[in-house]
Coordinates of C-alpha atoms in Angstrom, one line a residue:
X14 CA -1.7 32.4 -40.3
X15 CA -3.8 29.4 -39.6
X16 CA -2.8 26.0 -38.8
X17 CA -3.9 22.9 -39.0
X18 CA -2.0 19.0 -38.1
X19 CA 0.3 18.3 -35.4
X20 CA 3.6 19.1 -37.8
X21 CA 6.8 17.4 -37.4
X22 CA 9.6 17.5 -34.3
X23 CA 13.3 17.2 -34.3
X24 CA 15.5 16.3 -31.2
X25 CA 19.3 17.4 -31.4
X26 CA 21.0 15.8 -29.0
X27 CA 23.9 18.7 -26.6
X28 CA 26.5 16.4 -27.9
X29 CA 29.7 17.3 -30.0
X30 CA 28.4 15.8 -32.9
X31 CA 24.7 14.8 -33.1
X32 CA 22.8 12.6 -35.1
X33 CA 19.0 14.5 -34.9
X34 CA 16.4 12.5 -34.1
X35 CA 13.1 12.5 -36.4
X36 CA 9.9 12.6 -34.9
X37 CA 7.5 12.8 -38.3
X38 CA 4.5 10.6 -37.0
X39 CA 3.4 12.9 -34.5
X40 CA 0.3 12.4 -33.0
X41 CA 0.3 15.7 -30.4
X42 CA 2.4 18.6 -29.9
X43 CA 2.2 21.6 -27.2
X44 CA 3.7 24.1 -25.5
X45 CA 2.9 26.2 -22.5
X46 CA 4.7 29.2 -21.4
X47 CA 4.0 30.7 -18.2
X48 CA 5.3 33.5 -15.7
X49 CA 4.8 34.3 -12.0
X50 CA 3.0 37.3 -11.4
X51 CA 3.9 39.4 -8.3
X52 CA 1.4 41.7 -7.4
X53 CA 2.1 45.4 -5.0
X54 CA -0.8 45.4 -2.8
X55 CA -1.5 49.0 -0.9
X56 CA -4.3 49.2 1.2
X57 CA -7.1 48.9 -1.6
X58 CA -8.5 45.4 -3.0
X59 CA -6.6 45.8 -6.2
X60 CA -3.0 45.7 -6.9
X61 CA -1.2 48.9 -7.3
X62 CA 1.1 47.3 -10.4
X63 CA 2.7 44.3 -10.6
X64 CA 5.7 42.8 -12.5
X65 CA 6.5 39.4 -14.4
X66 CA 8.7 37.2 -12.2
X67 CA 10.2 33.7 -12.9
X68 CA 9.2 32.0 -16.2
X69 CA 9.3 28.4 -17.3
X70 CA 8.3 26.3 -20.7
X71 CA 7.1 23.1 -20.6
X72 CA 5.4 20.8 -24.0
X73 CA 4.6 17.4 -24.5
X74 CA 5.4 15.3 -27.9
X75 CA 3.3 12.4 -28.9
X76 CA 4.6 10.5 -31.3
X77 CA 3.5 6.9 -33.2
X78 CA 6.9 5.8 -33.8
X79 CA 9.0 3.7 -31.4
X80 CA 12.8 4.6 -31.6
X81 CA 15.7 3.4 -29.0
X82 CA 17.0 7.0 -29.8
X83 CA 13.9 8.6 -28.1
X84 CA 14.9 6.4 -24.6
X85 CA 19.0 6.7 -25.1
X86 CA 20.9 10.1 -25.8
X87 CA 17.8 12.7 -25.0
X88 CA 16.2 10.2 -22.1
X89 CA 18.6 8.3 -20.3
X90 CA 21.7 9.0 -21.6
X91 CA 22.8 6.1 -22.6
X92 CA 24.1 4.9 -26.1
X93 CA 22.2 2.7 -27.9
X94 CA 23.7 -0.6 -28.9
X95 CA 23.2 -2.9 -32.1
X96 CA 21.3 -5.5 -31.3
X97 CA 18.2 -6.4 -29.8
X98 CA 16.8 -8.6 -27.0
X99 CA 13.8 -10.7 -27.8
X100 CA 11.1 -12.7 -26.7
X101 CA 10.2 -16.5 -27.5
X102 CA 6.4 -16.2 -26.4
X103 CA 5.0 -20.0 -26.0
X104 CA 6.8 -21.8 -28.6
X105 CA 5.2 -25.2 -29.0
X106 CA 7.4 -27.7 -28.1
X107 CA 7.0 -31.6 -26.8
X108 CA 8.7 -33.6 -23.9
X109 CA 10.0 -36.5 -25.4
X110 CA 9.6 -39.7 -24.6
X111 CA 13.1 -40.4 -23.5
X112 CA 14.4 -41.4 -20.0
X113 CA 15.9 -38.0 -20.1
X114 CA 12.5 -36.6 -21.0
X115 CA 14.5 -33.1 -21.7
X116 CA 13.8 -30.5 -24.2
X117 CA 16.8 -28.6 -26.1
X118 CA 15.9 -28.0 -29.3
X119 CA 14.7 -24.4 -28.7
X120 CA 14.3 -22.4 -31.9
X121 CA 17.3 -19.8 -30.5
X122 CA 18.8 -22.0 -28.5
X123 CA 21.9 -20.3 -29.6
X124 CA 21.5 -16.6 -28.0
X125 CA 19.6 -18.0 -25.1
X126 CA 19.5 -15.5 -22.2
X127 CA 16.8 -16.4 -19.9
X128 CA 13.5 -18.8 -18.7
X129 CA 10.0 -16.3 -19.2
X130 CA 7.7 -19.5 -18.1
X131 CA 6.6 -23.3 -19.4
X132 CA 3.0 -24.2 -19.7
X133 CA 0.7 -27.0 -20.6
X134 CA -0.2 -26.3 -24.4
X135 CA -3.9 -28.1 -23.7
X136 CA -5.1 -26.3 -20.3
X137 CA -2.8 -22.9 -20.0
X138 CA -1.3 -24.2 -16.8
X139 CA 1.8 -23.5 -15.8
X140 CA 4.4 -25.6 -14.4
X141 CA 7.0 -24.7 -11.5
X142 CA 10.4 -24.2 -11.8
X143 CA 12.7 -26.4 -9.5
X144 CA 16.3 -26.6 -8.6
X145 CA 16.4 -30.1 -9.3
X146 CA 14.1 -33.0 -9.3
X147 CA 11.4 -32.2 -11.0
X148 CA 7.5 -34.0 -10.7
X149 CA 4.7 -34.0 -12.9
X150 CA 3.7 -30.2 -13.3
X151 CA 7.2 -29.1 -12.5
X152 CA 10.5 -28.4 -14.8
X153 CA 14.2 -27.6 -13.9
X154 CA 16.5 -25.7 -16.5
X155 CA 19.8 -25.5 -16.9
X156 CA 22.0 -23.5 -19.4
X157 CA 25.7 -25.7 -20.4
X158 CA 27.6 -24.4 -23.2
X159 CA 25.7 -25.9 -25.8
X160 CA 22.4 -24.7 -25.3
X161 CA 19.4 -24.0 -22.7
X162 CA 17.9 -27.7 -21.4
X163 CA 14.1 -27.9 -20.0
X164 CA 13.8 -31.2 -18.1
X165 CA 10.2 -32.9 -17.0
X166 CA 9.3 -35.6 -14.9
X167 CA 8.8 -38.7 -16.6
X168 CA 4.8 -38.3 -16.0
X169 CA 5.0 -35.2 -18.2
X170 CA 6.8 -37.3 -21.0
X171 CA 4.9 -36.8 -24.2
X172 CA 3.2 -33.7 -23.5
X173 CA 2.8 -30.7 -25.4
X174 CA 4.5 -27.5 -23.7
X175 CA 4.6 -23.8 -24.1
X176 CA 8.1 -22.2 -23.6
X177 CA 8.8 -18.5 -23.3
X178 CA 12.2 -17.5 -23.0
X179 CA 14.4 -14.5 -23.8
X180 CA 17.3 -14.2 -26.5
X181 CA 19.2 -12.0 -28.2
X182 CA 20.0 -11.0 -31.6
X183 CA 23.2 -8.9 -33.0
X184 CA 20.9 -7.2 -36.3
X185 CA 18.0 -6.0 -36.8
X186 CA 17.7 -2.9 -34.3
X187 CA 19.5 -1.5 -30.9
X188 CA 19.5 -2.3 -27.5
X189 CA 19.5 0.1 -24.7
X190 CA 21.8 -0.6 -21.6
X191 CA 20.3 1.3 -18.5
X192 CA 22.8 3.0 -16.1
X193 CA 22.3 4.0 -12.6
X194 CA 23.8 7.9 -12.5
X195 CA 24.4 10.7 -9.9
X196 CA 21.4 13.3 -9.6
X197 CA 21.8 16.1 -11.3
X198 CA 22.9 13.9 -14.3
X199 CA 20.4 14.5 -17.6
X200 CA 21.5 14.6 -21.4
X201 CA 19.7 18.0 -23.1
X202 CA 18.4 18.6 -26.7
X203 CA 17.5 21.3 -29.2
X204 CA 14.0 20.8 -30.2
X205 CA 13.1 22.4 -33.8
X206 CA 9.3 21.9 -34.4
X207 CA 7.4 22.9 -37.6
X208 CA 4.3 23.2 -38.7
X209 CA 2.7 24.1 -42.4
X210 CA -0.8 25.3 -44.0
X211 CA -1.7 26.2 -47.1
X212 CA 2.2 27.6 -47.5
X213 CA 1.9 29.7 -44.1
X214 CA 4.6 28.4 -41.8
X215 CA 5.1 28.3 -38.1
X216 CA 8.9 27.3 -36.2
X217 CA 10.1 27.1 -33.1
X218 CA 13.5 25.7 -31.9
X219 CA 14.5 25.8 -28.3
X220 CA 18.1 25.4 -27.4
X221 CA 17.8 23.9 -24.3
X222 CA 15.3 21.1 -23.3
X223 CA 15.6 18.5 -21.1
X224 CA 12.9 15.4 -21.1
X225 CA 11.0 14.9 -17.5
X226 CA 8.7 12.3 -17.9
X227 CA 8.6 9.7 -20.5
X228 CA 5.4 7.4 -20.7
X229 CA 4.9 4.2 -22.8
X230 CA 1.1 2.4 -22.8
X231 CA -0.3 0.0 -24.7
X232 CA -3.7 -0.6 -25.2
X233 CA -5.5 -4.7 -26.9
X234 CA -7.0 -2.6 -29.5
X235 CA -5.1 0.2 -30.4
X236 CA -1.4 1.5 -31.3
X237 CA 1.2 2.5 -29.2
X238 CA 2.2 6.3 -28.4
X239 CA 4.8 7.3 -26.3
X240 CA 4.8 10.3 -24.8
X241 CA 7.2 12.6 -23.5
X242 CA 7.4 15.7 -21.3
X243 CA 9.9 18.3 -21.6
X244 CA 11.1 21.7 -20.4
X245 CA 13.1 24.2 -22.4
X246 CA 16.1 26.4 -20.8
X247 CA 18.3 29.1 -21.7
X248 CA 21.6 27.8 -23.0
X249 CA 24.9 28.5 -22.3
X250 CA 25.2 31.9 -24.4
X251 CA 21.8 33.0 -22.7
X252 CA 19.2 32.1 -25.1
X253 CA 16.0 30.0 -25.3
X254 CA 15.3 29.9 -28.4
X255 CA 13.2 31.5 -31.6
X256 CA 9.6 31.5 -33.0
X257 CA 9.3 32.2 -37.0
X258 CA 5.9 33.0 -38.3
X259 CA 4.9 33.4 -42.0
X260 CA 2.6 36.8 -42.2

C-alpha cells in the first residue's frame, strides 16, 4: 500500500472507564522502533554473529488542536475541571476624578483572582504596585468582598489606564489543577492511529504508552501545535500492540 497524510490518533486513557481522546487535526505522526545489537567478536574484524537485545518504541504526535485532555489524564494526571481561568489583557479604564481616585468597575470584577499589571493607556508605561500610599506613577490594590479596587494618586486622577488581571469563569471549557506527585507516578494510554489511501489502510494501536515530553510554542504569525513525545510498553498481559495493513 501507499500512503499519503498524517491520519488520525486516539488516546485511551489505562483507566477503568475512559473517555478516548480525539486527535483528528494532526499535523505529524511517527514512530521509531529500534533494538540493541550485540555483536560476538573472535579475533577477525567482523563479528562472528550477533543477536537482537533490548528494544524500545518511541513517536511523536503533532496536533493543531488544543485540548485540556491532552495535559490532564495521559500528561499529568490530573482531572480536568469545568471552568476556565482567564485573562483581562489592558482593559481601558479611567481614574476618576474623585478624592478616592479608585477604580472598581472592572468588567469581571466578580471572579476576580489576581493583578497581571496597570499601564498608562497614552505612553505604554507601567506603574508600580505599592502596599499603601501610592504617588503619581504608582497604584495599590486591594480585593474586599465586593470586588478588586485599583487606587492612584491624586496626580494620576483623570488618566486613562490599562488593567490586566486574571479571573475565572465556571462554563465555557476546563481547568487543569497541577499536582506535585512521587516519582515513578505517570498515567498510561492506548494509542490507536490510522491512516487511509485510495481504500488501502494502515493501524497501529499500542497498549501501553506513556507521554515524556510535552511541548507548547507559539509563534506572532502562525498557529499553535503542541507536541508530544511518547513511548510504548508491553502491558500487563505481555503485549505491545498490533500493526494491520490492507494488501
Amino acid at each position: 500500500m501507499y500512503n499519503f497524510g498524517s491520519g488520525d490518533a486516539f488516546l485511551i486513557p489505562s483507566v477503568a472507564v475512559p473517555t478516548p481522546i480525539p486527535l483528528n487535526t494532526l499535523q505529524d505522526f511517527s514512530l521509531d522502533f529500534k533494538f540493541e545489537k550485540k555483536a560476538l567478536h573472535g579475533k577477525k574484524q567482523f563479528p562472528l554473529t550477533a543477536a537482537r537485545s533490548k528494544g524500545t518504541i518511541e513517536g511523536k504526535i503533532k496536533d493543531a488542536t488544543v485540548k485540556a485532555d491532552l495535559f490532564g489524564p495521559v500528561f499529568f494526571g490530573d482531572a480536568p475541571a469545568t471552568g476556565q481561568l482567564l485573562v483581562a489583557v489592558d482593559e481601558p479604564l479611567k481614574v476618576p476624578d474623585t478624592t478616592t481616585f479608585k477604580i472598581t468597575a472592572l468588567a469581571h470584577k466578580d471572579k476576580f483572582k489576581a493583578n497581571c499589571g496597570v499601564r498608562y493607556s497614552d505612553t505604554g508605561k507601567s506603574l508600580l504596585r505599592v502596599e499603601d500610599g501610592p504617588f503619581k506613577g504608582a497604584y495599590t490594590v486591594a480585593t474586599p468582598v465586593s470586588g478588586p479596587e485599583y487606587t492612584f494618586d491624586d496626580e494620576d486622577k483623570g488618566v486613562n489606564v490599562l488593567i490586566s488581571y486574571t479571573y475565572t469563569s465556571e462554563t465555557g471549557g476546563k481547568i487543569l489543577t497541577l499536582s506535585n506527585k512521587d516519582m515513578g507516578t505517570a498515567p498510561r494510554f492506548t494509542l490507536v492511529y490510522t491512516t487511509k489511501f485510495e481504500g488501502m489502510v494502515l493501524t497501529i494501536q499500542l497498549n501501553a504508552c506513556q507521554i515524556d515530553d510535552l511541548k507548547i510554542a507559539s509563534k506572532n504569525d502562525d498557529f499553535m501545535f503542541p507536541e508530544a513525545s511518547f513511548s510504548a510498553f508491553a502491558n500487563a498481559a505481555g503485549v505491545v500492540g498490533m500493526v494491520s495493513v490492507t494488501e
